[in-house]
Amino acid sequence: MKLCRYNDNRLGLVEGDHIIDVTGALAALPAHKYPAPRNDQLIENLAMLRPGILEAAKSGARLPLAGAHLLSPVANPGKVVAAPVNYQAHFDEAQHDDEIRHGTQIVKIQTIGLFLKATSSIVGMSHGVEINDIERRNDHEIELVAIIGKPARHVKIENALDYVAGYCIGLDMTVRGPQERSMRKSIDTYTVLGPWMATADEIGDPHDLNLALTVNGEPRQSNNTANLLVKVRELIAWASSYYTLHPGDVLMTGTPDGVGPVAPGDVIDARIDKLGAMKVNVRAAKV
Ligand code: MN
C-alpha cells in the first residue's frame, strides 16, 4: 500500500498515476486530550486503519497525482534519526574533498554514531527546498528512509525490520561547513520526505534498491542500498540501544557518493526502486 498526505492534510492511497481520497478512514483514530502523544497517530495505528483505508478506497474520489500538493508522508515524527557517511564511496569522496569535510576528520560511522535532525526541518516534496544562505555550499543527499511503526527499545538486529512500518525517499539537505550536523542539516526545509510512504510489505528487502538523483537532468548520485555499510536492521537495533524509537520516527540511512551543490532555480529528481520518484524545486529562502 502506498499512502500519501496531500493538499489540506488529506490522506490518499496511491494507485498508478492517481490518488484515491481515503481521508474518511482517519475518523477511526482515537481522540486525544492535551498533551497529545509525542508520536505519529497515523503510523502508530496503521494496522488498525488498513481495512478502513481499503474500504474507503472503493468509493473514494480519484484525482491525478500530477495535480496534488504532496506533503510529508509522516505528519508528526517524534525525531529524525540519521546516519552519517554510511556508504564507502561517500566516505572516500568526503575524505578527498575539503569542501565536504571542512578541515574535520571524516570519522567512520561505527565510531561517530548516529545524529538527530530537527523535526521542524521536514517538508513534503511539493513544498521544495529553501536555501538559507546561498553564499555557502548547500548539498543534496538522497537517502532511503525507514519509518518506524512500533515502539522499539533494545531491539535485536535479526528482528529489527519487524519495527518498520514503511519506507520513503529522503533528501538530507546539508549546508557544508565546520558547524555541528544538528545545525547544518536542521534548517527549515532541509529534510524532504516523499513522495509517499510505501508500506514495508511492498518493499521486502530494503538492501537491494537502486537510488538515483539528478539535478536539472544531470546525473549526480547513483548507487544501491546493498552498499550500506551499516544495514537498516543494524541502524534500528543500534539506535534503539540508546533511545526508544516511537511510531512515526524516521530513520535516514545515509547517502552514497555524488553529493553536490544546488542553487535556487534547480530541480532535484530523486528516485528509489519500488518507492517511486520525486521532483523537488530549489529556491532561496525569504529572510
Ligand atoms: Mn545524510
PDB file of C-alpha atoms and ligand atoms in Angstrom:
ATOM      1  CA  MET A   1       0.000   0.000   0.000  1.00  0.00           C
ATOM      2  CA  LYS A   2       1.302   3.440  -0.945  1.00  0.00           C
ATOM      3  CA  LEU A   3      -0.081   6.191   1.288  1.00  0.00           C
ATOM      4  CA  CYS A   4       0.318   9.882   0.672  1.00  0.00           C
ATOM      5  CA  ARG A   5      -0.678  13.009   2.514  1.00  0.00           C
ATOM      6  CA  TYR A   6      -1.722  15.794   0.200  1.00  0.00           C
ATOM      7  CA  ASN A   7      -3.377  19.188  -0.191  1.00  0.00           C
ATOM      8  CA  ASP A   8      -5.158  20.176   3.048  1.00  0.00           C
ATOM      9  CA  ASN A   9      -3.917  17.221   5.175  1.00  0.00           C
ATOM     10  CA  ARG A  10      -5.874  14.671   3.168  1.00  0.00           C
ATOM     11  CA  LEU A  11      -4.901  11.006   3.152  1.00  0.00           C
ATOM     12  CA  GLY A  12      -4.565   9.272  -0.192  1.00  0.00           C
ATOM     13  CA  LEU A  13      -3.967   5.787  -1.493  1.00  0.00           C
ATOM     14  CA  VAL A  14      -1.636   5.975  -4.487  1.00  0.00           C
ATOM     15  CA  GLU A  15      -2.584   3.793  -7.454  1.00  0.00           C
ATOM     16  CA  GLY A  16      -0.562   4.263 -10.600  1.00  0.00           C
ATOM     17  CA  ASP A  17      -0.739   7.938 -11.532  1.00  0.00           C
ATOM     18  CA  HIS A  18      -3.813   8.593  -9.372  1.00  0.00           C
ATOM     19  CA  ILE A  19      -4.628   9.270  -5.749  1.00  0.00           C
ATOM     20  CA  ILE A  20      -7.770   7.856  -4.154  1.00  0.00           C
ATOM     21  CA  ASP A  21      -9.040  10.009  -1.294  1.00  0.00           C
ATOM     22  CA  VAL A  22      -9.294   7.814   1.824  1.00  0.00           C
ATOM     23  CA  THR A  23      -9.330  10.646   4.377  1.00  0.00           C
ATOM     24  CA  GLY A  24     -12.567   9.271   5.878  1.00  0.00           C
ATOM     25  CA  ALA A  25     -10.637   6.304   7.307  1.00  0.00           C
ATOM     26  CA  LEU A  26      -8.864   8.666   9.719  1.00  0.00           C
ATOM     27  CA  ALA A  27     -12.118   9.048  11.684  1.00  0.00           C
ATOM     28  CA  ALA A  28     -11.223   5.763  13.409  1.00  0.00           C
ATOM     29  CA  LEU A  29      -8.183   7.365  15.081  1.00  0.00           C
ATOM     30  CA  PRO A  30      -8.531   7.843  18.846  1.00  0.00           C
ATOM     31  CA  ALA A  31      -9.210  11.366  20.086  1.00  0.00           C
ATOM     32  CA  HIS A  32      -6.643  12.801  22.477  1.00  0.00           C
ATOM     33  CA  LYS A  33      -6.741  15.431  25.132  1.00  0.00           C
ATOM     34  CA  TYR A  34      -3.759  17.644  25.905  1.00  0.00           C
ATOM     35  CA  PRO A  35      -0.962  16.703  25.904  1.00  0.00           C
ATOM     36  CA  ALA A  36      -1.121  14.815  22.601  1.00  0.00           C
ATOM     37  CA  PRO A  37       1.202  11.805  22.345  1.00  0.00           C
ATOM     38  CA  ARG A  38       4.671  12.561  21.001  1.00  0.00           C
ATOM     39  CA  ASN A  39       4.398  10.187  18.084  1.00  0.00           C
ATOM     40  CA  ASP A  40       2.520   9.921  14.813  1.00  0.00           C
ATOM     41  CA  GLN A  41      -1.055   8.705  15.258  1.00  0.00           C
ATOM     42  CA  LEU A  42      -1.490   7.538  11.669  1.00  0.00           C
ATOM     43  CA  ILE A  43       1.672   5.441  11.704  1.00  0.00           C
ATOM     44  CA  GLU A  44       1.011   4.080  15.201  1.00  0.00           C
ATOM     45  CA  ASN A  45      -2.461   2.897  14.178  1.00  0.00           C
ATOM     46  CA  LEU A  46      -1.696   1.861  10.617  1.00  0.00           C
ATOM     47  CA  ALA A  47      -2.503  -1.843  11.080  1.00  0.00           C
ATOM     48  CA  MET A  48      -5.849  -0.973  12.692  1.00  0.00           C
ATOM     49  CA  LEU A  49      -6.640   1.567   9.956  1.00  0.00           C
ATOM     50  CA  ARG A  50      -5.670  -0.613   6.996  1.00  0.00           C
ATOM     51  CA  PRO A  51      -9.055  -2.347   6.443  1.00  0.00           C
ATOM     52  CA  GLY A  52     -10.844   1.012   6.670  1.00  0.00           C
ATOM     53  CA  ILE A  53      -8.431   2.568   4.187  1.00  0.00           C
ATOM     54  CA  LEU A  54      -9.053  -0.238   1.681  1.00  0.00           C
ATOM     55  CA  GLU A  55     -12.813   0.057   2.223  1.00  0.00           C
ATOM     56  CA  ALA A  56     -12.725   3.845   1.753  1.00  0.00           C
ATOM     57  CA  ALA A  57     -10.753   3.369  -1.460  1.00  0.00           C
ATOM     58  CA  LYS A  58     -13.705   1.557  -3.055  1.00  0.00           C
ATOM     59  CA  SER A  59     -15.723   4.755  -3.188  1.00  0.00           C
ATOM     60  CA  GLY A  60     -13.103   7.491  -2.678  1.00  0.00           C
ATOM     61  CA  ALA A  61     -12.709  10.339  -5.144  1.00  0.00           C
ATOM     62  CA  ARG A  62      -9.887   9.826  -7.661  1.00  0.00           C
ATOM     63  CA  LEU A  63      -7.605  12.650  -8.666  1.00  0.00           C
ATOM     64  CA  PRO A  64      -4.453  12.767 -10.781  1.00  0.00           C
ATOM     65  CA  LEU A  65      -1.212  12.618  -8.794  1.00  0.00           C
ATOM     66  CA  ALA A  66       0.244  15.298 -11.020  1.00  0.00           C
ATOM     67  CA  GLY A  67      -2.073  17.988  -9.675  1.00  0.00           C
ATOM     68  CA  ALA A  68      -1.752  17.151  -5.972  1.00  0.00           C
ATOM     69  CA  HIS A  69       0.346  19.051  -3.442  1.00  0.00           C
ATOM     70  CA  LEU A  70       2.230  16.252  -1.696  1.00  0.00           C
ATOM     71  CA  LEU A  71       3.032  16.722   1.997  1.00  0.00           C
ATOM     72  CA  SER A  72       5.471  14.764   4.133  1.00  0.00           C
ATOM     73  CA  PRO A  73       4.082  11.210   4.385  1.00  0.00           C
ATOM     74  CA  VAL A  74       4.639  11.387   8.154  1.00  0.00           C
ATOM     75  CA  ALA A  75       2.943  14.369   9.759  1.00  0.00           C
ATOM     76  CA  ASN A  76       4.401  14.223  13.264  1.00  0.00           C
ATOM     77  CA  PRO A  77       7.629  12.285  13.632  1.00  0.00           C
ATOM     78  CA  GLY A  78       8.970  12.457  17.182  1.00  0.00           C
ATOM     79  CA  LYS A  79      12.511  12.513  15.870  1.00  0.00           C
ATOM     80  CA  VAL A  80      14.604  12.255  12.749  1.00  0.00           C
ATOM     81  CA  VAL A  81      17.479   9.844  13.271  1.00  0.00           C
ATOM     82  CA  ALA A  82      20.183   9.997  10.622  1.00  0.00           C
ATOM     83  CA  ALA A  83      23.286   8.046   9.665  1.00  0.00           C
ATOM     84  CA  PRO A  84      26.429   9.936   8.649  1.00  0.00           C
ATOM     85  CA  VAL A  85      28.717   8.574   5.877  1.00  0.00           C
ATOM     86  CA  ASN A  86      27.188   5.112   5.516  1.00  0.00           C
ATOM     87  CA  TYR A  87      28.460   4.193   2.040  1.00  0.00           C
ATOM     88  CA  GLN A  88      32.174   3.566   1.442  1.00  0.00           C
ATOM     89  CA  ALA A  89      32.107   5.571  -1.808  1.00  0.00           C
ATOM     90  CA  HIS A  90      30.782   8.641   0.042  1.00  0.00           C
ATOM     91  CA  PHE A  91      33.374   8.141   2.802  1.00  0.00           C
ATOM     92  CA  ASP A  92      36.084   8.138   0.140  1.00  0.00           C
ATOM     93  CA  GLU A  93      34.829  11.289  -1.656  1.00  0.00           C
ATOM     94  CA  ALA A  94      34.416  13.138   1.657  1.00  0.00           C
ATOM     95  CA  GLN A  95      37.995  12.286   2.649  1.00  0.00           C
ATOM     96  CA  HIS A  96      39.286  13.888  -0.536  1.00  0.00           C
ATOM     97  CA  ASP A  97      37.016  16.944  -0.795  1.00  0.00           C
ATOM     98  CA  ASP A  98      37.800  19.661   1.709  1.00  0.00           C
ATOM     99  CA  GLU A  99      34.584  21.480   0.813  1.00  0.00           C
ATOM    100  CA  ILE A 100      32.720  18.472   2.189  1.00  0.00           C
ATOM    101  CA  ARG A 101      34.847  17.764   5.262  1.00  0.00           C
ATOM    102  CA  HIS A 102      35.920  21.353   6.042  1.00  0.00           C
ATOM    103  CA  GLY A 103      39.147  20.509   7.778  1.00  0.00           C
ATOM    104  CA  THR A 104      37.453  17.980  10.003  1.00  0.00           C
ATOM    105  CA  GLN A 105      38.404  14.322  10.070  1.00  0.00           C
ATOM    106  CA  ILE A 106      35.789  12.070   8.449  1.00  0.00           C
ATOM    107  CA  VAL A 107      35.165   9.500  11.156  1.00  0.00           C
ATOM    108  CA  LYS A 108      33.696   6.082  10.468  1.00  0.00           C
ATOM    109  CA  ILE A 109      30.008   5.750  11.315  1.00  0.00           C
ATOM    110  CA  GLN A 110      30.805   2.877  13.676  1.00  0.00           C
ATOM    111  CA  THR A 111      32.879   5.354  15.725  1.00  0.00           C
ATOM    112  CA  ILE A 112      30.906   8.590  15.455  1.00  0.00           C
ATOM    113  CA  GLY A 113      27.405   7.064  15.709  1.00  0.00           C
ATOM    114  CA  LEU A 114      24.066   8.479  14.588  1.00  0.00           C
ATOM    115  CA  PHE A 115      22.829  12.057  14.758  1.00  0.00           C
ATOM    116  CA  LEU A 116      19.446  13.798  15.047  1.00  0.00           C
ATOM    117  CA  LYS A 117      17.832  16.425  12.829  1.00  0.00           C
ATOM    118  CA  ALA A 118      15.163  18.866  13.999  1.00  0.00           C
ATOM    119  CA  THR A 119      11.641  17.763  13.025  1.00  0.00           C
ATOM    120  CA  SER A 120      10.908  21.381  12.047  1.00  0.00           C
ATOM    121  CA  SER A 121      13.143  20.830   9.001  1.00  0.00           C
ATOM    122  CA  ILE A 122      10.654  18.383   7.432  1.00  0.00           C
ATOM    123  CA  VAL A 123       8.684  19.209   4.294  1.00  0.00           C
ATOM    124  CA  GLY A 124       6.968  17.198   1.595  1.00  0.00           C
ATOM    125  CA  MET A 125       8.205  17.118  -1.985  1.00  0.00           C
ATOM    126  CA  SER A 126       5.770  19.743  -3.279  1.00  0.00           C
ATOM    127  CA  HIS A 127       6.976  22.340  -0.783  1.00  0.00           C
ATOM    128  CA  GLY A 128      10.513  22.365  -2.148  1.00  0.00           C
ATOM    129  CA  VAL A 129      13.819  23.319  -0.573  1.00  0.00           C
ATOM    130  CA  GLU A 130      14.564  26.872   0.546  1.00  0.00           C
ATOM    131  CA  ILE A 131      18.277  27.656   0.536  1.00  0.00           C
ATOM    132  CA  ASN A 132      19.064  29.517   3.720  1.00  0.00           C
ATOM    133  CA  ASP A 133      22.397  31.069   2.762  1.00  0.00           C
ATOM    134  CA  ILE A 134      23.258  30.978  -0.925  1.00  0.00           C
ATOM    135  CA  GLU A 135      26.838  32.089  -0.237  1.00  0.00           C
ATOM    136  CA  ARG A 136      27.583  28.683   1.304  1.00  0.00           C
ATOM    137  CA  ARG A 137      27.654  25.256  -0.307  1.00  0.00           C
ATOM    138  CA  ASN A 138      24.270  23.546   0.035  1.00  0.00           C
ATOM    139  CA  ASP A 139      24.317  19.882  -0.967  1.00  0.00           C
ATOM    140  CA  HIS A 140      21.754  17.256  -1.880  1.00  0.00           C
ATOM    141  CA  GLU A 141      21.910  13.833  -0.208  1.00  0.00           C
ATOM    142  CA  ILE A 142      19.469  11.163  -1.377  1.00  0.00           C
ATOM    143  CA  GLU A 143      18.722   8.559   1.282  1.00  0.00           C
ATOM    144  CA  LEU A 144      16.475   5.574   1.862  1.00  0.00           C
ATOM    145  CA  VAL A 145      14.245   6.420   4.834  1.00  0.00           C
ATOM    146  CA  ALA A 146      12.703   3.832   7.148  1.00  0.00           C
ATOM    147  CA  ILE A 147       9.578   4.850   9.068  1.00  0.00           C
ATOM    148  CA  ILE A 148       9.315   3.197  12.479  1.00  0.00           C
ATOM    149  CA  GLY A 149       5.951   1.517  13.134  1.00  0.00           C
ATOM    150  CA  LYS A 150       6.000   0.479  16.799  1.00  0.00           C
ATOM    151  CA  PRO A 151       7.966   1.295  19.943  1.00  0.00           C
ATOM    152  CA  ALA A 152      11.482  -0.102  19.665  1.00  0.00           C
ATOM    153  CA  ARG A 153      13.904  -0.338  22.575  1.00  0.00           C
ATOM    154  CA  HIS A 154      16.879  -2.733  22.755  1.00  0.00           C
ATOM    155  CA  VAL A 155      15.735  -4.429  19.568  1.00  0.00           C
ATOM    156  CA  LYS A 156      17.753  -7.360  18.221  1.00  0.00           C
ATOM    157  CA  ILE A 157      19.301  -6.982  14.768  1.00  0.00           C
ATOM    158  CA  GLU A 158      17.524 -10.082  13.461  1.00  0.00           C
ATOM    159  CA  ASN A 159      14.081  -8.719  14.466  1.00  0.00           C
ATOM    160  CA  ALA A 160      14.704  -5.058  13.691  1.00  0.00           C
ATOM    161  CA  LEU A 161      12.899  -4.901  10.336  1.00  0.00           C
ATOM    162  CA  ASP A 162       9.696  -6.006  12.123  1.00  0.00           C
ATOM    163  CA  TYR A 163       9.626  -2.485  13.580  1.00  0.00           C
ATOM    164  CA  VAL A 164       9.461  -0.768  10.179  1.00  0.00           C
ATOM    165  CA  ALA A 165       6.021   0.456   9.056  1.00  0.00           C
ATOM    166  CA  GLY A 166       7.249   1.558   5.659  1.00  0.00           C
ATOM    167  CA  TYR A 167       9.783   3.454   3.605  1.00  0.00           C
ATOM    168  CA  CYS A 168      10.055   6.669   1.669  1.00  0.00           C
ATOM    169  CA  ILE A 169      12.652   8.723  -0.174  1.00  0.00           C
ATOM    170  CA  GLY A 170      14.533  11.337   1.822  1.00  0.00           C
ATOM    171  CA  LEU A 171      16.672  14.314   0.959  1.00  0.00           C
ATOM    172  CA  ASP A 172      19.075  15.113   3.783  1.00  0.00           C
ATOM    173  CA  MET A 173      19.894  18.635   2.603  1.00  0.00           C
ATOM    174  CA  THR A 174      23.128  19.890   4.080  1.00  0.00           C
ATOM    175  CA  VAL A 175      24.989  23.146   4.297  1.00  0.00           C
ATOM    176  CA  ARG A 176      28.721  22.407   4.346  1.00  0.00           C
ATOM    177  CA  GLY A 177      30.907  23.970   6.984  1.00  0.00           C
ATOM    178  CA  PRO A 178      32.542  23.385  10.336  1.00  0.00           C
ATOM    179  CA  GLN A 179      29.354  23.514  12.440  1.00  0.00           C
ATOM    180  CA  GLU A 180      27.574  20.653  14.144  1.00  0.00           C
ATOM    181  CA  ARG A 181      25.477  18.452  11.846  1.00  0.00           C
ATOM    182  CA  SER A 182      22.444  19.150  14.022  1.00  0.00           C
ATOM    183  CA  MET A 183      22.669  22.799  12.944  1.00  0.00           C
ATOM    184  CA  ARG A 184      23.778  22.426   9.306  1.00  0.00           C
ATOM    185  CA  LYS A 185      21.139  19.787   8.499  1.00  0.00           C
ATOM    186  CA  SER A 186      18.223  21.144  10.547  1.00  0.00           C
ATOM    187  CA  ILE A 187      17.480  24.283   8.557  1.00  0.00           C
ATOM    188  CA  ASP A 188      13.782  24.653   7.659  1.00  0.00           C
ATOM    189  CA  THR A 189      13.026  22.562   4.523  1.00  0.00           C
ATOM    190  CA  TYR A 190      16.344  20.638   4.754  1.00  0.00           C
ATOM    191  CA  THR A 191      14.555  17.313   5.320  1.00  0.00           C
ATOM    192  CA  VAL A 192      12.391  16.420   2.334  1.00  0.00           C
ATOM    193  CA  LEU A 193      10.293  13.248   2.720  1.00  0.00           C
ATOM    194  CA  GLY A 194       8.224  11.746  -0.054  1.00  0.00           C
ATOM    195  CA  PRO A 195       6.667  11.317  -2.391  1.00  0.00           C
ATOM    196  CA  TRP A 196       4.603   8.911  -0.215  1.00  0.00           C
ATOM    197  CA  MET A 197       5.132   6.036   2.190  1.00  0.00           C
ATOM    198  CA  ALA A 198       5.275   2.516   0.774  1.00  0.00           C
ATOM    199  CA  THR A 199       4.380   0.017   3.480  1.00  0.00           C
ATOM    200  CA  ALA A 200       7.100  -2.458   4.396  1.00  0.00           C
ATOM    201  CA  ASP A 201       5.333  -5.375   2.675  1.00  0.00           C
ATOM    202  CA  GLU A 202       5.665  -3.534  -0.666  1.00  0.00           C
ATOM    203  CA  ILE A 203       9.433  -3.257  -0.313  1.00  0.00           C
ATOM    204  CA  GLY A 204      10.526  -6.541   1.233  1.00  0.00           C
ATOM    205  CA  ASP A 205      14.326  -6.466   1.435  1.00  0.00           C
ATOM    206  CA  PRO A 206      15.455  -2.824   1.832  1.00  0.00           C
ATOM    207  CA  HIS A 207      19.017  -3.762   0.902  1.00  0.00           C
ATOM    208  CA  ASP A 208      18.532  -4.228  -2.822  1.00  0.00           C
ATOM    209  CA  LEU A 209      17.209  -0.868  -4.021  1.00  0.00           C
ATOM    210  CA  ASN A 210      18.797   1.382  -6.628  1.00  0.00           C
ATOM    211  CA  LEU A 211      18.787   5.036  -5.682  1.00  0.00           C
ATOM    212  CA  ALA A 212      19.480   7.838  -8.148  1.00  0.00           C
ATOM    213  CA  LEU A 213      19.466  11.617  -8.066  1.00  0.00           C
ATOM    214  CA  THR A 214      19.784  14.156 -10.843  1.00  0.00           C
ATOM    215  CA  VAL A 215      19.914  17.956 -10.767  1.00  0.00           C
ATOM    216  CA  ASN A 216      18.348  19.664 -13.805  1.00  0.00           C
ATOM    217  CA  GLY A 217      18.639  16.287 -15.546  1.00  0.00           C
ATOM    218  CA  GLU A 218      22.361  15.938 -14.837  1.00  0.00           C
ATOM    219  CA  PRO A 219      23.217  12.631 -13.102  1.00  0.00           C
ATOM    220  CA  ARG A 220      24.752  13.184  -9.666  1.00  0.00           C
ATOM    221  CA  GLN A 221      24.127  10.193  -7.382  1.00  0.00           C
ATOM    222  CA  SER A 222      23.599   6.550  -8.330  1.00  0.00           C
ATOM    223  CA  ASN A 223      24.137   3.563  -6.072  1.00  0.00           C
ATOM    224  CA  ASN A 224      22.322   0.660  -4.414  1.00  0.00           C
ATOM    225  CA  THR A 225      21.285   0.151  -0.793  1.00  0.00           C
ATOM    226  CA  ALA A 226      23.167  -3.168  -0.919  1.00  0.00           C
ATOM    227  CA  ASN A 227      26.224  -0.981  -0.311  1.00  0.00           C
ATOM    228  CA  LEU A 228      25.055   0.443   3.017  1.00  0.00           C
ATOM    229  CA  LEU A 229      27.924  -0.038   5.491  1.00  0.00           C
ATOM    230  CA  VAL A 230      25.589  -0.324   8.488  1.00  0.00           C
ATOM    231  CA  LYS A 231      22.395  -2.015   7.296  1.00  0.00           C
ATOM    232  CA  VAL A 232      18.871  -0.797   8.067  1.00  0.00           C
ATOM    233  CA  ARG A 233      18.290  -3.536  10.642  1.00  0.00           C
ATOM    234  CA  GLU A 234      21.605  -2.699  12.334  1.00  0.00           C
ATOM    235  CA  LEU A 235      20.801   1.019  12.401  1.00  0.00           C
ATOM    236  CA  ILE A 236      17.460   0.333  14.111  1.00  0.00           C
ATOM    237  CA  ALA A 237      18.995  -2.031  16.665  1.00  0.00           C
ATOM    238  CA  TRP A 238      21.820   0.420  17.328  1.00  0.00           C
ATOM    239  CA  ALA A 239      19.587   3.490  17.710  1.00  0.00           C
ATOM    240  CA  SER A 240      17.177   1.540  19.939  1.00  0.00           C
ATOM    241  CA  SER A 241      20.047   0.588  22.247  1.00  0.00           C
ATOM    242  CA  TYR A 242      20.318   4.321  23.116  1.00  0.00           C
ATOM    243  CA  TYR A 243      16.730   5.575  22.974  1.00  0.00           C
ATOM    244  CA  THR A 244      13.203   4.388  22.308  1.00  0.00           C
ATOM    245  CA  LEU A 245      12.116   4.703  18.710  1.00  0.00           C
ATOM    246  CA  HIS A 246       8.442   5.666  18.520  1.00  0.00           C
ATOM    247  CA  PRO A 247       5.860   5.121  15.765  1.00  0.00           C
ATOM    248  CA  GLY A 248       6.453   7.744  13.102  1.00  0.00           C
ATOM    249  CA  ASP A 249      10.101   8.333  13.940  1.00  0.00           C
ATOM    250  CA  VAL A 250      12.056   8.440  10.712  1.00  0.00           C
ATOM    251  CA  LEU A 251      15.466   6.929  10.117  1.00  0.00           C
ATOM    252  CA  MET A 252      17.578   8.389   7.315  1.00  0.00           C
ATOM    253  CA  THR A 253      20.044   5.683   6.368  1.00  0.00           C
ATOM    254  CA  GLY A 254      22.832   7.746   4.793  1.00  0.00           C
ATOM    255  CA  THR A 255      23.744   8.952   1.336  1.00  0.00           C
ATOM    256  CA  PRO A 256      26.009   7.404  -1.291  1.00  0.00           C
ATOM    257  CA  ASP A 257      28.685   9.188  -3.309  1.00  0.00           C
ATOM    258  CA  GLY A 258      27.974  12.006  -5.731  1.00  0.00           C
ATOM    259  CA  VAL A 259      26.793  14.660  -3.294  1.00  0.00           C
ATOM    260  CA  GLY A 260      26.989  18.140  -4.744  1.00  0.00           C
ATOM    261  CA  PRO A 261      25.692  21.679  -4.549  1.00  0.00           C
ATOM    262  CA  VAL A 262      22.290  23.035  -5.556  1.00  0.00           C
ATOM    263  CA  ALA A 263      21.203  26.618  -6.103  1.00  0.00           C
ATOM    264  CA  PRO A 264      17.894  28.474  -6.400  1.00  0.00           C
ATOM    265  CA  GLY A 265      16.175  27.512  -9.652  1.00  0.00           C
ATOM    266  CA  ASP A 266      17.488  23.948  -9.649  1.00  0.00           C
ATOM    267  CA  VAL A 267      15.184  20.943  -9.862  1.00  0.00           C
ATOM    268  CA  ILE A 268      16.203  17.803  -7.978  1.00  0.00           C
ATOM    269  CA  ASP A 269      14.862  14.457  -9.188  1.00  0.00           C
ATOM    270  CA  ALA A 270      15.261  11.722  -6.583  1.00  0.00           C
ATOM    271  CA  ARG A 271      14.162   8.144  -7.148  1.00  0.00           C
ATOM    272  CA  ILE A 272      14.452   4.795  -5.402  1.00  0.00           C
ATOM    273  CA  ASP A 273      13.333   1.400  -6.713  1.00  0.00           C
ATOM    274  CA  LYS A 274       9.826   0.372  -5.579  1.00  0.00           C
ATOM    275  CA  LEU A 275       9.319   3.764  -3.867  1.00  0.00           C
ATOM    276  CA  GLY A 276       8.879   5.997  -6.886  1.00  0.00           C
ATOM    277  CA  ALA A 277      10.338   9.369  -7.722  1.00  0.00           C
ATOM    278  CA  MET A 278      10.018  12.923  -6.531  1.00  0.00           C
ATOM    279  CA  LYS A 279      10.804  16.243  -8.166  1.00  0.00           C
ATOM    280  CA  VAL A 280      11.859  18.922  -5.726  1.00  0.00           C
ATOM    281  CA  ASN A 281      12.277  22.583  -6.619  1.00  0.00           C
ATOM    282  CA  VAL A 282      15.013  24.665  -5.011  1.00  0.00           C
ATOM    283  CA  ARG A 283      14.537  28.353  -4.240  1.00  0.00           C
ATOM    284  CA  ALA A 284      16.068  30.965  -1.971  1.00  0.00           C
ATOM    285  CA  ALA A 285      14.574  31.350   1.487  1.00  0.00           C
ATOM    286  CA  LYS A 286      12.873  34.639   2.249  1.00  0.00           C
ATOM    287  CA  VAL A 287      14.684  36.385   5.083  1.00  0.00           C
TER     288      VAL A 287
HETATM  289 MN    MN B   1      22.958  12.339   5.102  1.00  0.00          MN
END
